[in-house]
Coordinates of C-alpha atoms in Angstrom, one line a residue:
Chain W
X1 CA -19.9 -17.5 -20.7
X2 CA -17.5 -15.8 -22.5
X3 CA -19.8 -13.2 -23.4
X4 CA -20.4 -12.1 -19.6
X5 CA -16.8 -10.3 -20.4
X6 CA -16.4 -6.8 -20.8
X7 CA -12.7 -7.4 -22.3
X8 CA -10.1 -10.3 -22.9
X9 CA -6.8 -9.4 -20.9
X10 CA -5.2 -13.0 -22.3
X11 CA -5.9 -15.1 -24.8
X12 CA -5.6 -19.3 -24.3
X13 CA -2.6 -18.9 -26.6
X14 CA -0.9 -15.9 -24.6
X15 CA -1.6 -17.9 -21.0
X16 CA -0.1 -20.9 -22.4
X17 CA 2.6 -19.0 -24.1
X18 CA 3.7 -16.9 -21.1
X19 CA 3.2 -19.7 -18.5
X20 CA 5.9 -21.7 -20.8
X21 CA 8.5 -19.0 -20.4
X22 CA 7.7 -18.7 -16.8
X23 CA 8.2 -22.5 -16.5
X24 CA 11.6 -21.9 -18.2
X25 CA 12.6 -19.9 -15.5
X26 CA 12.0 -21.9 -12.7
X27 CA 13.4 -25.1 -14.7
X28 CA 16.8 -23.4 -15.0
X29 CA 16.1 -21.7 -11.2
X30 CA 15.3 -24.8 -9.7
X31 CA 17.4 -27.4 -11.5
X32 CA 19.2 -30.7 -9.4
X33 CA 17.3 -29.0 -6.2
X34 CA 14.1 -30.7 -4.7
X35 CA 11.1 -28.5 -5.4
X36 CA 8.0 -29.0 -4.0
X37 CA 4.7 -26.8 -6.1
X38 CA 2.1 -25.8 -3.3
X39 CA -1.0 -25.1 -5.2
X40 CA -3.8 -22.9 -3.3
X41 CA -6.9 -24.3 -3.7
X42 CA -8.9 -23.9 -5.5
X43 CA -8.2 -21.2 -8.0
X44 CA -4.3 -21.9 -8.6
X45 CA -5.5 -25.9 -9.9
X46 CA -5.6 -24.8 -13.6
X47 CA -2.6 -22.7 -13.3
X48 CA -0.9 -25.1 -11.4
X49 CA -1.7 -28.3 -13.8
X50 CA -0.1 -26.3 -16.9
X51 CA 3.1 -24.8 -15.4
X52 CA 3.5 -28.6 -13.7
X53 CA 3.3 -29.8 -17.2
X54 CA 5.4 -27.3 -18.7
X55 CA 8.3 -27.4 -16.5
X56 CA 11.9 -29.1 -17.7
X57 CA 12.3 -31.0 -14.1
X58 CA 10.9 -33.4 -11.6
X59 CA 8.7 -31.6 -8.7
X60 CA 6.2 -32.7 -6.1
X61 CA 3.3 -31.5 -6.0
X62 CA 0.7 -30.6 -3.1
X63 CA -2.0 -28.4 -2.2
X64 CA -3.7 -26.4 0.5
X65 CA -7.0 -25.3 0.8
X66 CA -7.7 -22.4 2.9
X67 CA -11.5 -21.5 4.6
X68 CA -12.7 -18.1 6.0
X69 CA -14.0 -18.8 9.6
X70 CA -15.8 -15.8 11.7
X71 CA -14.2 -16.5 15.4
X72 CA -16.8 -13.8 16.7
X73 CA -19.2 -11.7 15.0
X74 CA -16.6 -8.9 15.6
X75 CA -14.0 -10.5 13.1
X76 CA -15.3 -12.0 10.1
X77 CA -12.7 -12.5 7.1
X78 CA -9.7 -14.0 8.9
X79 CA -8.6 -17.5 7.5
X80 CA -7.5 -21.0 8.7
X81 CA -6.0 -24.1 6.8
X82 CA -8.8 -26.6 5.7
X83 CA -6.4 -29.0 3.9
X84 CA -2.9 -29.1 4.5
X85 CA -0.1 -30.3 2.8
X86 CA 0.7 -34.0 2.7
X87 CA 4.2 -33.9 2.2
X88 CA 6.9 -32.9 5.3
X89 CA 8.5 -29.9 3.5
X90 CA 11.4 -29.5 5.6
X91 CA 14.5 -29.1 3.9
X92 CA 12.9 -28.8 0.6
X93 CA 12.5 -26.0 -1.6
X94 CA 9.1 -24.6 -1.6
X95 CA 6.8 -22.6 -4.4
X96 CA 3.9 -21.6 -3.6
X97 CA 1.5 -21.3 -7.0
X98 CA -1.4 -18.9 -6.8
X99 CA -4.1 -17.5 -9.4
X100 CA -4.0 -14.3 -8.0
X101 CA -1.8 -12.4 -5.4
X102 CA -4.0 -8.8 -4.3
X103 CA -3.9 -7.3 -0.8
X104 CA -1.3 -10.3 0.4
X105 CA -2.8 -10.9 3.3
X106 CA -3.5 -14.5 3.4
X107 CA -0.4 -15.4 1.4
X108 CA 2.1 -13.4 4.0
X109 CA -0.2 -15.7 6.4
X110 CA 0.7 -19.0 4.4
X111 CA 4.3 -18.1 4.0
X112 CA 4.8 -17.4 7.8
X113 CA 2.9 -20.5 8.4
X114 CA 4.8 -22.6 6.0
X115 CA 8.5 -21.0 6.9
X116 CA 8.1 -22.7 10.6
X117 CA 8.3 -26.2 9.0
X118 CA 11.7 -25.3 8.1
X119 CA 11.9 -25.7 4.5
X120 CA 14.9 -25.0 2.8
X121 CA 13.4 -22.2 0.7
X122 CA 9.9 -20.4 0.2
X123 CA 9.2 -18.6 -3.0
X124 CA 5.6 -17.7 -4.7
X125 CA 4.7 -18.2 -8.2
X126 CA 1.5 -16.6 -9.0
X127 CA -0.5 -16.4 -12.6
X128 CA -1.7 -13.2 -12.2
X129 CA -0.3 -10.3 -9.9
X130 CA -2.5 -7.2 -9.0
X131 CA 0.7 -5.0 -7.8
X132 CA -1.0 -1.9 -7.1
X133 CA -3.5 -3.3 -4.9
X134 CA -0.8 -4.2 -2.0
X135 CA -1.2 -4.0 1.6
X136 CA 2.2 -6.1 2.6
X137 CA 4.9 -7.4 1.3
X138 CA 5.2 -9.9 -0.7
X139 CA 8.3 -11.9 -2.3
X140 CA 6.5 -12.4 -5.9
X141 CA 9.3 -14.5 -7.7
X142 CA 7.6 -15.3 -10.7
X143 CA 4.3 -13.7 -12.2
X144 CA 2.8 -14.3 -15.8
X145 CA 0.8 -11.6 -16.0
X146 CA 0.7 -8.0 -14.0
X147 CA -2.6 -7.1 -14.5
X148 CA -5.0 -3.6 -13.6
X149 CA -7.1 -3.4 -10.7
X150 CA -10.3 -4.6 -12.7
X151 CA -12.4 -7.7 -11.4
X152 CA -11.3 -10.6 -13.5
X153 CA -11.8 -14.2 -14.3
X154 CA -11.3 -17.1 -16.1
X155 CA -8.5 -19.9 -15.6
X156 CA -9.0 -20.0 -12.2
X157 CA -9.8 -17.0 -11.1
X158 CA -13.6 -17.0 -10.1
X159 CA -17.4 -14.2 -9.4
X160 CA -19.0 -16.7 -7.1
X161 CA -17.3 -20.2 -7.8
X162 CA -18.3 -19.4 -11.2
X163 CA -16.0 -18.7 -14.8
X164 CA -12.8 -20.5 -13.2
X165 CA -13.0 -22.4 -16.3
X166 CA -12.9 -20.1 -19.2
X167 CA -9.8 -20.4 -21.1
X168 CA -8.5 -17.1 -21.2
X169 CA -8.2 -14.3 -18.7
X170 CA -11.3 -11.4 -19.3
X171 CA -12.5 -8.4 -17.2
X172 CA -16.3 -9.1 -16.0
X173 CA -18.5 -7.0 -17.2
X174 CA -20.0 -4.7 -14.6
X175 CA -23.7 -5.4 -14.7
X176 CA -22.6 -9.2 -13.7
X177 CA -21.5 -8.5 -10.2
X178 CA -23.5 -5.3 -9.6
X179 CA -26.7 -7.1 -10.6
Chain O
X1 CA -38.1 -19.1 -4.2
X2 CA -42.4 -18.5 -4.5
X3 CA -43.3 -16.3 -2.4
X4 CA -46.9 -15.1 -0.1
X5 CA -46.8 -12.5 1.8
X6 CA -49.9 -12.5 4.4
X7 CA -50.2 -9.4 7.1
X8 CA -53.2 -9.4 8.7
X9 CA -55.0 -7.8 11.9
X10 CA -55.3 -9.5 15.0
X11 CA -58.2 -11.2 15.2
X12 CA -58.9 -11.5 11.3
X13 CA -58.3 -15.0 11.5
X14 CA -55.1 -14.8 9.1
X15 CA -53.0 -16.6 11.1
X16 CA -55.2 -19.5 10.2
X17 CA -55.5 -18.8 6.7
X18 CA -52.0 -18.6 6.5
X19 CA -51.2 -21.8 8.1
X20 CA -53.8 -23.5 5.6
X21 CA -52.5 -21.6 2.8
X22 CA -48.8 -23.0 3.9
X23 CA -50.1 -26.8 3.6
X24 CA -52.7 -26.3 0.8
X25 CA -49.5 -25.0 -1.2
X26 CA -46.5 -27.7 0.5
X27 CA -44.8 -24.1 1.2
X28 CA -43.2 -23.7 4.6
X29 CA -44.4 -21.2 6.9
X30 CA -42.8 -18.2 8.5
X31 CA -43.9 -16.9 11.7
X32 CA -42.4 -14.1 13.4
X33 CA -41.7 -16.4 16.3
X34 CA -39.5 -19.0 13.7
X35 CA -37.9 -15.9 12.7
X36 CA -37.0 -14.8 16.2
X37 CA -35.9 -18.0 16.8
X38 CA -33.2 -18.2 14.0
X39 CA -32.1 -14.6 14.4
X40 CA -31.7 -15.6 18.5
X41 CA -30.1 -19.4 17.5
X42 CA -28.0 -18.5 14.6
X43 CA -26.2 -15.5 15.4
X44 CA -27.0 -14.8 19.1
X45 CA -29.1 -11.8 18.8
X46 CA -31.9 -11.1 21.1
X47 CA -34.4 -9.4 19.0
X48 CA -38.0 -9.3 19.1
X49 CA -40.3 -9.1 15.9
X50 CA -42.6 -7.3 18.3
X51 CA -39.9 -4.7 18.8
X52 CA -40.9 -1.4 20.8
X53 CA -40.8 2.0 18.9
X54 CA -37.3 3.6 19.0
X55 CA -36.5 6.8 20.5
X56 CA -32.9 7.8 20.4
X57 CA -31.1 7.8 16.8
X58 CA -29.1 4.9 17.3
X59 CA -32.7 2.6 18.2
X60 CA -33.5 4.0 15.0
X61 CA -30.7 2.8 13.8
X62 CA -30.7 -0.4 15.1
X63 CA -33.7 -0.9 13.7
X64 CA -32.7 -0.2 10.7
X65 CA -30.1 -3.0 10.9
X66 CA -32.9 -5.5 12.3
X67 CA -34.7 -4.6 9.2
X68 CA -31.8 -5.7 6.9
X69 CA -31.0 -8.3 9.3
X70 CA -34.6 -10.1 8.7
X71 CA -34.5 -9.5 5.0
X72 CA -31.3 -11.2 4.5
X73 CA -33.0 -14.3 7.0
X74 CA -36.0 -14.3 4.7
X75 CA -34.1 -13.9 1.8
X76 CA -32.3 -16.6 2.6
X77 CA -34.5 -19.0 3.1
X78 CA -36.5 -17.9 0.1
X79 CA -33.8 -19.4 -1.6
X80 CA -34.3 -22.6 -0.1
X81 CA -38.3 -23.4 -0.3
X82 CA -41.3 -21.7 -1.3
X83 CA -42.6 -19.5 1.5
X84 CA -45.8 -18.3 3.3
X85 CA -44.3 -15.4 5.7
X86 CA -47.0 -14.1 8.2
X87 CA -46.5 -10.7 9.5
X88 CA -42.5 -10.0 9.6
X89 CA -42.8 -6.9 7.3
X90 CA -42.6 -9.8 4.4
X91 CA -44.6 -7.3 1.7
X92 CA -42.2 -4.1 2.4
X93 CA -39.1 -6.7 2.2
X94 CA -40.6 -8.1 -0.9
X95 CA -42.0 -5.3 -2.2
X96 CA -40.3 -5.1 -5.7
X97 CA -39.7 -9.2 -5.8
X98 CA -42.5 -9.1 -9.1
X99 CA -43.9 -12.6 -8.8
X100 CA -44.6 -12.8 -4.6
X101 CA -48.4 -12.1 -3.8
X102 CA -49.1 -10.1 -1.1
X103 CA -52.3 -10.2 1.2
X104 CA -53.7 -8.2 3.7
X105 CA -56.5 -9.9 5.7
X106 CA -58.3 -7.2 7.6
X107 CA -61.7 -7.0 9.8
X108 CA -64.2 -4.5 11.7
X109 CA -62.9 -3.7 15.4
X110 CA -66.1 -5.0 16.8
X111 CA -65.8 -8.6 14.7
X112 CA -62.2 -9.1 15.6
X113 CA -63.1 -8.4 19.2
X114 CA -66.0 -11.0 18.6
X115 CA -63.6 -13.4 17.5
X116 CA -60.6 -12.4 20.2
X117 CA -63.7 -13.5 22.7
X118 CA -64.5 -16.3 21.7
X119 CA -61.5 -18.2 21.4
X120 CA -59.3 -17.2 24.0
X121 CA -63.0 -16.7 26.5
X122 CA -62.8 -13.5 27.6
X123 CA -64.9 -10.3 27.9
X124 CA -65.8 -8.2 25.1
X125 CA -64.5 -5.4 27.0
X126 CA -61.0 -7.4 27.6
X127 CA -61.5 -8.3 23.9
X128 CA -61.8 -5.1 22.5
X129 CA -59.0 -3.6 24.6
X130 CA -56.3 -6.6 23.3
X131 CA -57.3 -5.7 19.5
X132 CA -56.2 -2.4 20.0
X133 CA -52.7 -3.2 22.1
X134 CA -52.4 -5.7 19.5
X135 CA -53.0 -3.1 16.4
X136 CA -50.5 -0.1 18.4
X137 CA -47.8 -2.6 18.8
X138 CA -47.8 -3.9 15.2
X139 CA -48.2 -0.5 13.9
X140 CA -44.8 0.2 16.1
X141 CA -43.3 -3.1 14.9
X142 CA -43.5 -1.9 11.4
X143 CA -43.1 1.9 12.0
X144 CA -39.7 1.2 13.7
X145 CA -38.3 -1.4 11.7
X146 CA -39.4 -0.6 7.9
X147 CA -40.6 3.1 8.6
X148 CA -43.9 1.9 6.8
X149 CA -47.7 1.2 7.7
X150 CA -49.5 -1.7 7.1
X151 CA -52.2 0.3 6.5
X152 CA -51.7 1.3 2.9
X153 CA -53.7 -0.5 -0.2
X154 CA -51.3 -0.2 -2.3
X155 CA -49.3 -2.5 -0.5
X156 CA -51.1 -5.5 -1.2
X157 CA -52.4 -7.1 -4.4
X158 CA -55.2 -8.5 -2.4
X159 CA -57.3 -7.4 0.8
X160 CA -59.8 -9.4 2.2
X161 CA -62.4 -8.5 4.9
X162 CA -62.9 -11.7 6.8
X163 CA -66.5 -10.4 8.2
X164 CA -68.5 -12.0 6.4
X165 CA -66.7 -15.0 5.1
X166 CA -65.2 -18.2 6.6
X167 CA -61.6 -19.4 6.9
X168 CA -62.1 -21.7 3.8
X169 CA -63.4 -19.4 1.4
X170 CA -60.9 -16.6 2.3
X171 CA -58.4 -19.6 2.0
X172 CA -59.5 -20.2 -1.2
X173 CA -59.3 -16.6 -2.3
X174 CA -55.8 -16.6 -1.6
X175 CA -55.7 -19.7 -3.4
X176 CA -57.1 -18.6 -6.7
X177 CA -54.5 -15.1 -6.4
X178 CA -51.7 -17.5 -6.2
X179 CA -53.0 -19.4 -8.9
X180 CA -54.0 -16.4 -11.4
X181 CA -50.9 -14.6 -10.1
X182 CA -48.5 -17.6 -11.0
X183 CA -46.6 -17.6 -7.8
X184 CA -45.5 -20.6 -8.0
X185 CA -44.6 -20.9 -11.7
X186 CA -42.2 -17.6 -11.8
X187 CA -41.0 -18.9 -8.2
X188 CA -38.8 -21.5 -10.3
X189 CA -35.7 -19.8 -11.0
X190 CA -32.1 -21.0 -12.2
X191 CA -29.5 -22.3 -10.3
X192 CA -27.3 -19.2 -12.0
X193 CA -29.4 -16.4 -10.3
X194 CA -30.0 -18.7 -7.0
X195 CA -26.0 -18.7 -6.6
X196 CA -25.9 -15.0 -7.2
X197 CA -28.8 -14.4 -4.7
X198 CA -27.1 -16.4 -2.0
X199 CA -23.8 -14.4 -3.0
X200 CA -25.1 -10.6 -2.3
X201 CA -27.3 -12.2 0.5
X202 CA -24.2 -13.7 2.2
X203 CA -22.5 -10.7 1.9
X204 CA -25.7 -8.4 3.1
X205 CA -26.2 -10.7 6.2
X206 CA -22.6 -10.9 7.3
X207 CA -22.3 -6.6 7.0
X208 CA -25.5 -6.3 9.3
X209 CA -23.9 -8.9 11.5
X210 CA -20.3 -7.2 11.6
X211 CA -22.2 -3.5 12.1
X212 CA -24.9 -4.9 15.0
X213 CA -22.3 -7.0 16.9
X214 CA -20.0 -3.4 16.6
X215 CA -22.4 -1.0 17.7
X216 CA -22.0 -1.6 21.5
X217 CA -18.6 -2.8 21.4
X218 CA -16.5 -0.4 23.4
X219 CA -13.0 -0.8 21.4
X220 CA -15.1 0.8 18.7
X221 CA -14.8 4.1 20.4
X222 CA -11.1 4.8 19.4
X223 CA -12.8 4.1 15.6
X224 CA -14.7 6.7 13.9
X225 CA -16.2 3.7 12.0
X226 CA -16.6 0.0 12.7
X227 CA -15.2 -0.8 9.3
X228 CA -11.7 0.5 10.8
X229 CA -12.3 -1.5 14.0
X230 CA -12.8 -4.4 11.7
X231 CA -9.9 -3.7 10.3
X232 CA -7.6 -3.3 12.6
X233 CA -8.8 -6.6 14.4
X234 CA -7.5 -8.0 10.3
X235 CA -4.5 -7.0 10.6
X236 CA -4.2 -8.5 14.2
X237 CA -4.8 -11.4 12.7
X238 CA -2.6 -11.3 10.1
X239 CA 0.3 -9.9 12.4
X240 CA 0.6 -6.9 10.7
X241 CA 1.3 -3.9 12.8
X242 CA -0.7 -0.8 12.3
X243 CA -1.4 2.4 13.9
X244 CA -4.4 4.9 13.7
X245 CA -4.7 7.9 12.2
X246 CA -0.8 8.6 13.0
X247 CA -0.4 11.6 11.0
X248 CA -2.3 14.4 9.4
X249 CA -0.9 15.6 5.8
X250 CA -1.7 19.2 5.2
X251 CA -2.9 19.5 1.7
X252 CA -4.2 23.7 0.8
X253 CA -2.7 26.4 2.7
X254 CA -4.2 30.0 1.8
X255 CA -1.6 32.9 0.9
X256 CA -0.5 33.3 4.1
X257 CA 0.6 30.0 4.6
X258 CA -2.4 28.6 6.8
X259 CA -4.2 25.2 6.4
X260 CA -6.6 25.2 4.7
X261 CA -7.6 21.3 4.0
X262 CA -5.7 18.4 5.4
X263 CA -6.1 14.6 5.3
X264 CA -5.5 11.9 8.3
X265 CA -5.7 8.2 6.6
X266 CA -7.0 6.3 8.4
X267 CA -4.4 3.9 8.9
X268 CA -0.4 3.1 8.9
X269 CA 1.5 0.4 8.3
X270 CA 4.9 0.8 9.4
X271 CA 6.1 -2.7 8.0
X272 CA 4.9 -1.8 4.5
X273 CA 5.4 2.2 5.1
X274 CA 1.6 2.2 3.7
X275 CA -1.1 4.2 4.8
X276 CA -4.2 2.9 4.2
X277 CA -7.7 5.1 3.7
X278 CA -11.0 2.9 4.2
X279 CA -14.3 4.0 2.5
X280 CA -17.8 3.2 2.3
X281 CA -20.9 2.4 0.3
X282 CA -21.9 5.8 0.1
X283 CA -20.7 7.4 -3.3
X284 CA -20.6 11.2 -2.0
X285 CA -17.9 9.8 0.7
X286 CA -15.7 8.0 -2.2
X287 CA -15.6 10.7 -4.2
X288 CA -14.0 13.1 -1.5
X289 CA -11.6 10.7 -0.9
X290 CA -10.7 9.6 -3.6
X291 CA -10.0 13.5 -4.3
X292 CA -7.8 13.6 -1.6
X293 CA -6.2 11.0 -1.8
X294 CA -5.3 12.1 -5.6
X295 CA -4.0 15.7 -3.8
X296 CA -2.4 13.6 -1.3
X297 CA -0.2 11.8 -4.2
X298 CA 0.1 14.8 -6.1
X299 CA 1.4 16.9 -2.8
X300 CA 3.8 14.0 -1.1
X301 CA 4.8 11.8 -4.4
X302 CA 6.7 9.6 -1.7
X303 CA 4.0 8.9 0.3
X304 CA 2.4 5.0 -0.1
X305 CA -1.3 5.1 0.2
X306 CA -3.7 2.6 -0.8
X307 CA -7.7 3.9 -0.7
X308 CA -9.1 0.2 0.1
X309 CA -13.1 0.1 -1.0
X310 CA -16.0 -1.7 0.8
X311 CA -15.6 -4.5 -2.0
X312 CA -11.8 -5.1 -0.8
X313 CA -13.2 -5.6 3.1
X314 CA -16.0 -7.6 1.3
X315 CA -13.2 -9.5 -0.9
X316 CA -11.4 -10.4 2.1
X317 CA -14.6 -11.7 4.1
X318 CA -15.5 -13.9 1.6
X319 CA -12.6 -15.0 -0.6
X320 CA -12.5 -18.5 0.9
X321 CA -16.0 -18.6 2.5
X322 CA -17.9 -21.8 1.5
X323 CA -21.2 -21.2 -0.7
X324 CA -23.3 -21.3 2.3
X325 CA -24.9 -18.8 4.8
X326 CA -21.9 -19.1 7.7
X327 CA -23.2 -18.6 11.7
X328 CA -20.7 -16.4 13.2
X329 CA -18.8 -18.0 15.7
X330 CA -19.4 -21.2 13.7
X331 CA -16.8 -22.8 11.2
X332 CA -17.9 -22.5 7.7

């Protein structure tokens, strides 16, 4: 598997490293306040499951899973909620976890959708951010790693459901995905 | 994903070789008619695998799309079970796939006729004159669809005149090939590459889809391209406002101060103060804009634009799309 990379961005060691001071952060941010972690499935899980682990304070934890649905042959690629959140977030204080935040499309969509349930605070938390891909903006709070606009994967981060659970954080290798 | 290609004349008799191939084998059987049927049932297109030849460009080009559109169906459902296609331009669609086995079953005029007469009792006359509708509009199927004829050898690993043998022993024939050819053994292929196939598959069908269902579409008119009508009906989704080619950025001016070359992105997004460039598969295309787009940056440093590719559209299709072949109009 691992040799399907063309390059390692992030060791295990550096992820875990740099998701522990990011934890920090949010430990002192978030401290005596009631934080709920909203964890996009499915790529955030592994992301997710370590900075939960690594944080200093109690939090909740929930997820969302999202689905691409085609509402007319004309419009392919828009989005709808397949899971939602079990816990009523009103009044609490919301961070949303992803893997990756690109174009911010869908996450503008789940902060807009999110934000009518009235919770006290939204804020997103993602593992990897690809800045310079941006189409709108997007209130990125916390980021582990800014990375270049190269296809990657590992911890989380997926070519076809597949490599979400290598370790570390590695450019594909061309030939992979043009094959 | 074994596969046996069989294109035959009418009256050969390969329909029925086919068929007994199909069940010989325990491979499932594609008829033109099945795939009419799922292109018609699953994404609401009327099309005819005995399509009439195309006249204007954009026939042709619709045909073109057709073409893609039933090699992403076969493809598909190569993925899923070991197939006999009959007809359907399965050896051009499957030309370079290194294991399929590709047949043509041929016959005199005179013996097809003969046959023609027989089953369906009618004149050799009647007869005759039905072969040769039946050979123009197959020779049109293919000539509009896969600009090809089915009339060359090299086509085929095997050709079989059916004049002077019987349905069994042409059957058999076939047989052997598929045996001697190993069809079935190098159609066995990892789950690895059968999740990568579906991938590019899925994302070949739902382009066609996208481009057919956008041809006739009169919104498309404002759009020199459907991927920007596709686009804008994203950001409509997404509530994002955008307008259309809002303003032209002059890039070379000769010495006395005229234009020379400018650049119109394609789009703007006032809430982002972002224009947005869209480009395609074609690598002659990228290249210029991605040129100007680099003058554009060089020229107006604090201008925001973002040169999205086709594998950012594609991105955003499939992102969350289960790892299935999704109907339009249907939830995946």
């Amino acid at each position: 598997m691992i040799e399907d990379l063309e390059k390692i961005l992030f060791t295990e060691e550096e992820i875990h490293r740099r998701i522990k001071e990011v934890a920090g952060e949010i430990s002192s941010d978030y401290r005596g306040r009631d934080l709920v972690l909203v964890a996009v499935l499915k790529g955030a899980v592994f992301f997710m499951t370590h900075l939960a682990q690594a944080l200093s304070i109690p939090v909740r934890i929930d997820f969302l899973g999202i689905e691409s649905f085609s509402p007319g042959r004309a419009l392919p690629g828009v989005v709808r909620i397949s899971k939602d959140l079990d816990i009523a977030i009103q009044g609490m204080d919301v961070l949303i976890i992803e893997d990756i935040v690109d174009m911010g499309l869908t996450l503008r969509y789940l902060l807009n959708m999110l934000q009518e349930r009235h919770p006290h605070s939204t804020a997103v938390c993602t593992f990897v951010n690809k800045a310079t891909r941006r189409l709108v903006d997007i209130p990125v709070k916390y980021s582990c790693f800014e990375i270049p606009d190269r296809f990657v994967v590992g911890f989380g981060l997926d070519y076809g459901q597949l490599y979400r659970n290598l370790t570390c954080l590695g450019i594909l290798k061309k030939e992979i995905y043009q094959s | 994903m074994a596969i046996i290609t069989i294109s035959h004349q009418y009256g050969s008799g390969g329909e029925t070789v086919g068929r007994e191939v199909a069940v010989r084998l325990g491979f499932e059987l594609i008829t033109p008619e099945r795939v009419s049927e799922i292109i018609s049932e699953r994404y609401q297109l009327d099309y005819s695998l005995k399509g009439e030849i195309s006249h204007t460009p954009r026939e042709r080009e619709s045909g073109k799309l057709f073409s893609r559109l039933i090699s992403a169906v076969l493809a598909d459902m190569a993925l899923l079970n070991h197939l006999v296609i009959l007809e359907c331009g399965g050896q051009f669609i499957f030309r370079s796939f290194p294991n399929a086995l590709h047949v043509r079953i041929t016959a005199p005029r005179e013996a097809r006729a003969r046959h023609v007469m027989q089953a369906e009792s009618v004149s050799m006359e009647d007869a005759l004159h039905k072969v040769e509708k039946q050979d123009r509009s197959h020779h049109r199927f293919l000539r509009s669809t896969f600009r090809c004829s089915s009339e060359i050898p090299e086509h085929y690993d095997l050709t079989i005149n059916t004049a002077s043998l019987g349905i069994s022993q042409v059957t058999e024939l076939v047989l052997a090939a598929a045996r001697a050819k190993k069809v079935e053994t190098y159609g066995m292929v990892s789950n690895e590459t059968v999740e990568r196939l579906k991938l590019r598959n899925q994302i070949r069908l739902q382009r066609t889809l996208t481009t057919l269902s956008l041809e006739h579409n009169p919104a498309l008119n404002q759009f020199a391209h459907p991927s920007e009508l596709f686009f804008s009906r994203l950001m409509d989704f997404y509530g994002i406002r955008w307008e259309y080619e809002p303003r032209t950025f002059p890039l070379r001016f000769d010495e006395e101060g005229n234009i020379l070359e400018a650049f119109s992105p394609d789009f703007y997004l006032p809430d982002s103060d972002l224009y947005v460039e869209l480009t395609t598969m074609k690598q002659s295309l990228v290249t210029r804009k991605n040129r100007k787009v680099r003058m554009l940056r060089e020229r107006y440093p604090e201008i925001k634009i973002q040169l999205l590719y086709q594998k950012d559209l594609e991105d955003l299709i499939f992102k969350y799309t289960a790892r299935k072949l999704v109907n339009p109009g249907e939830v995946s």
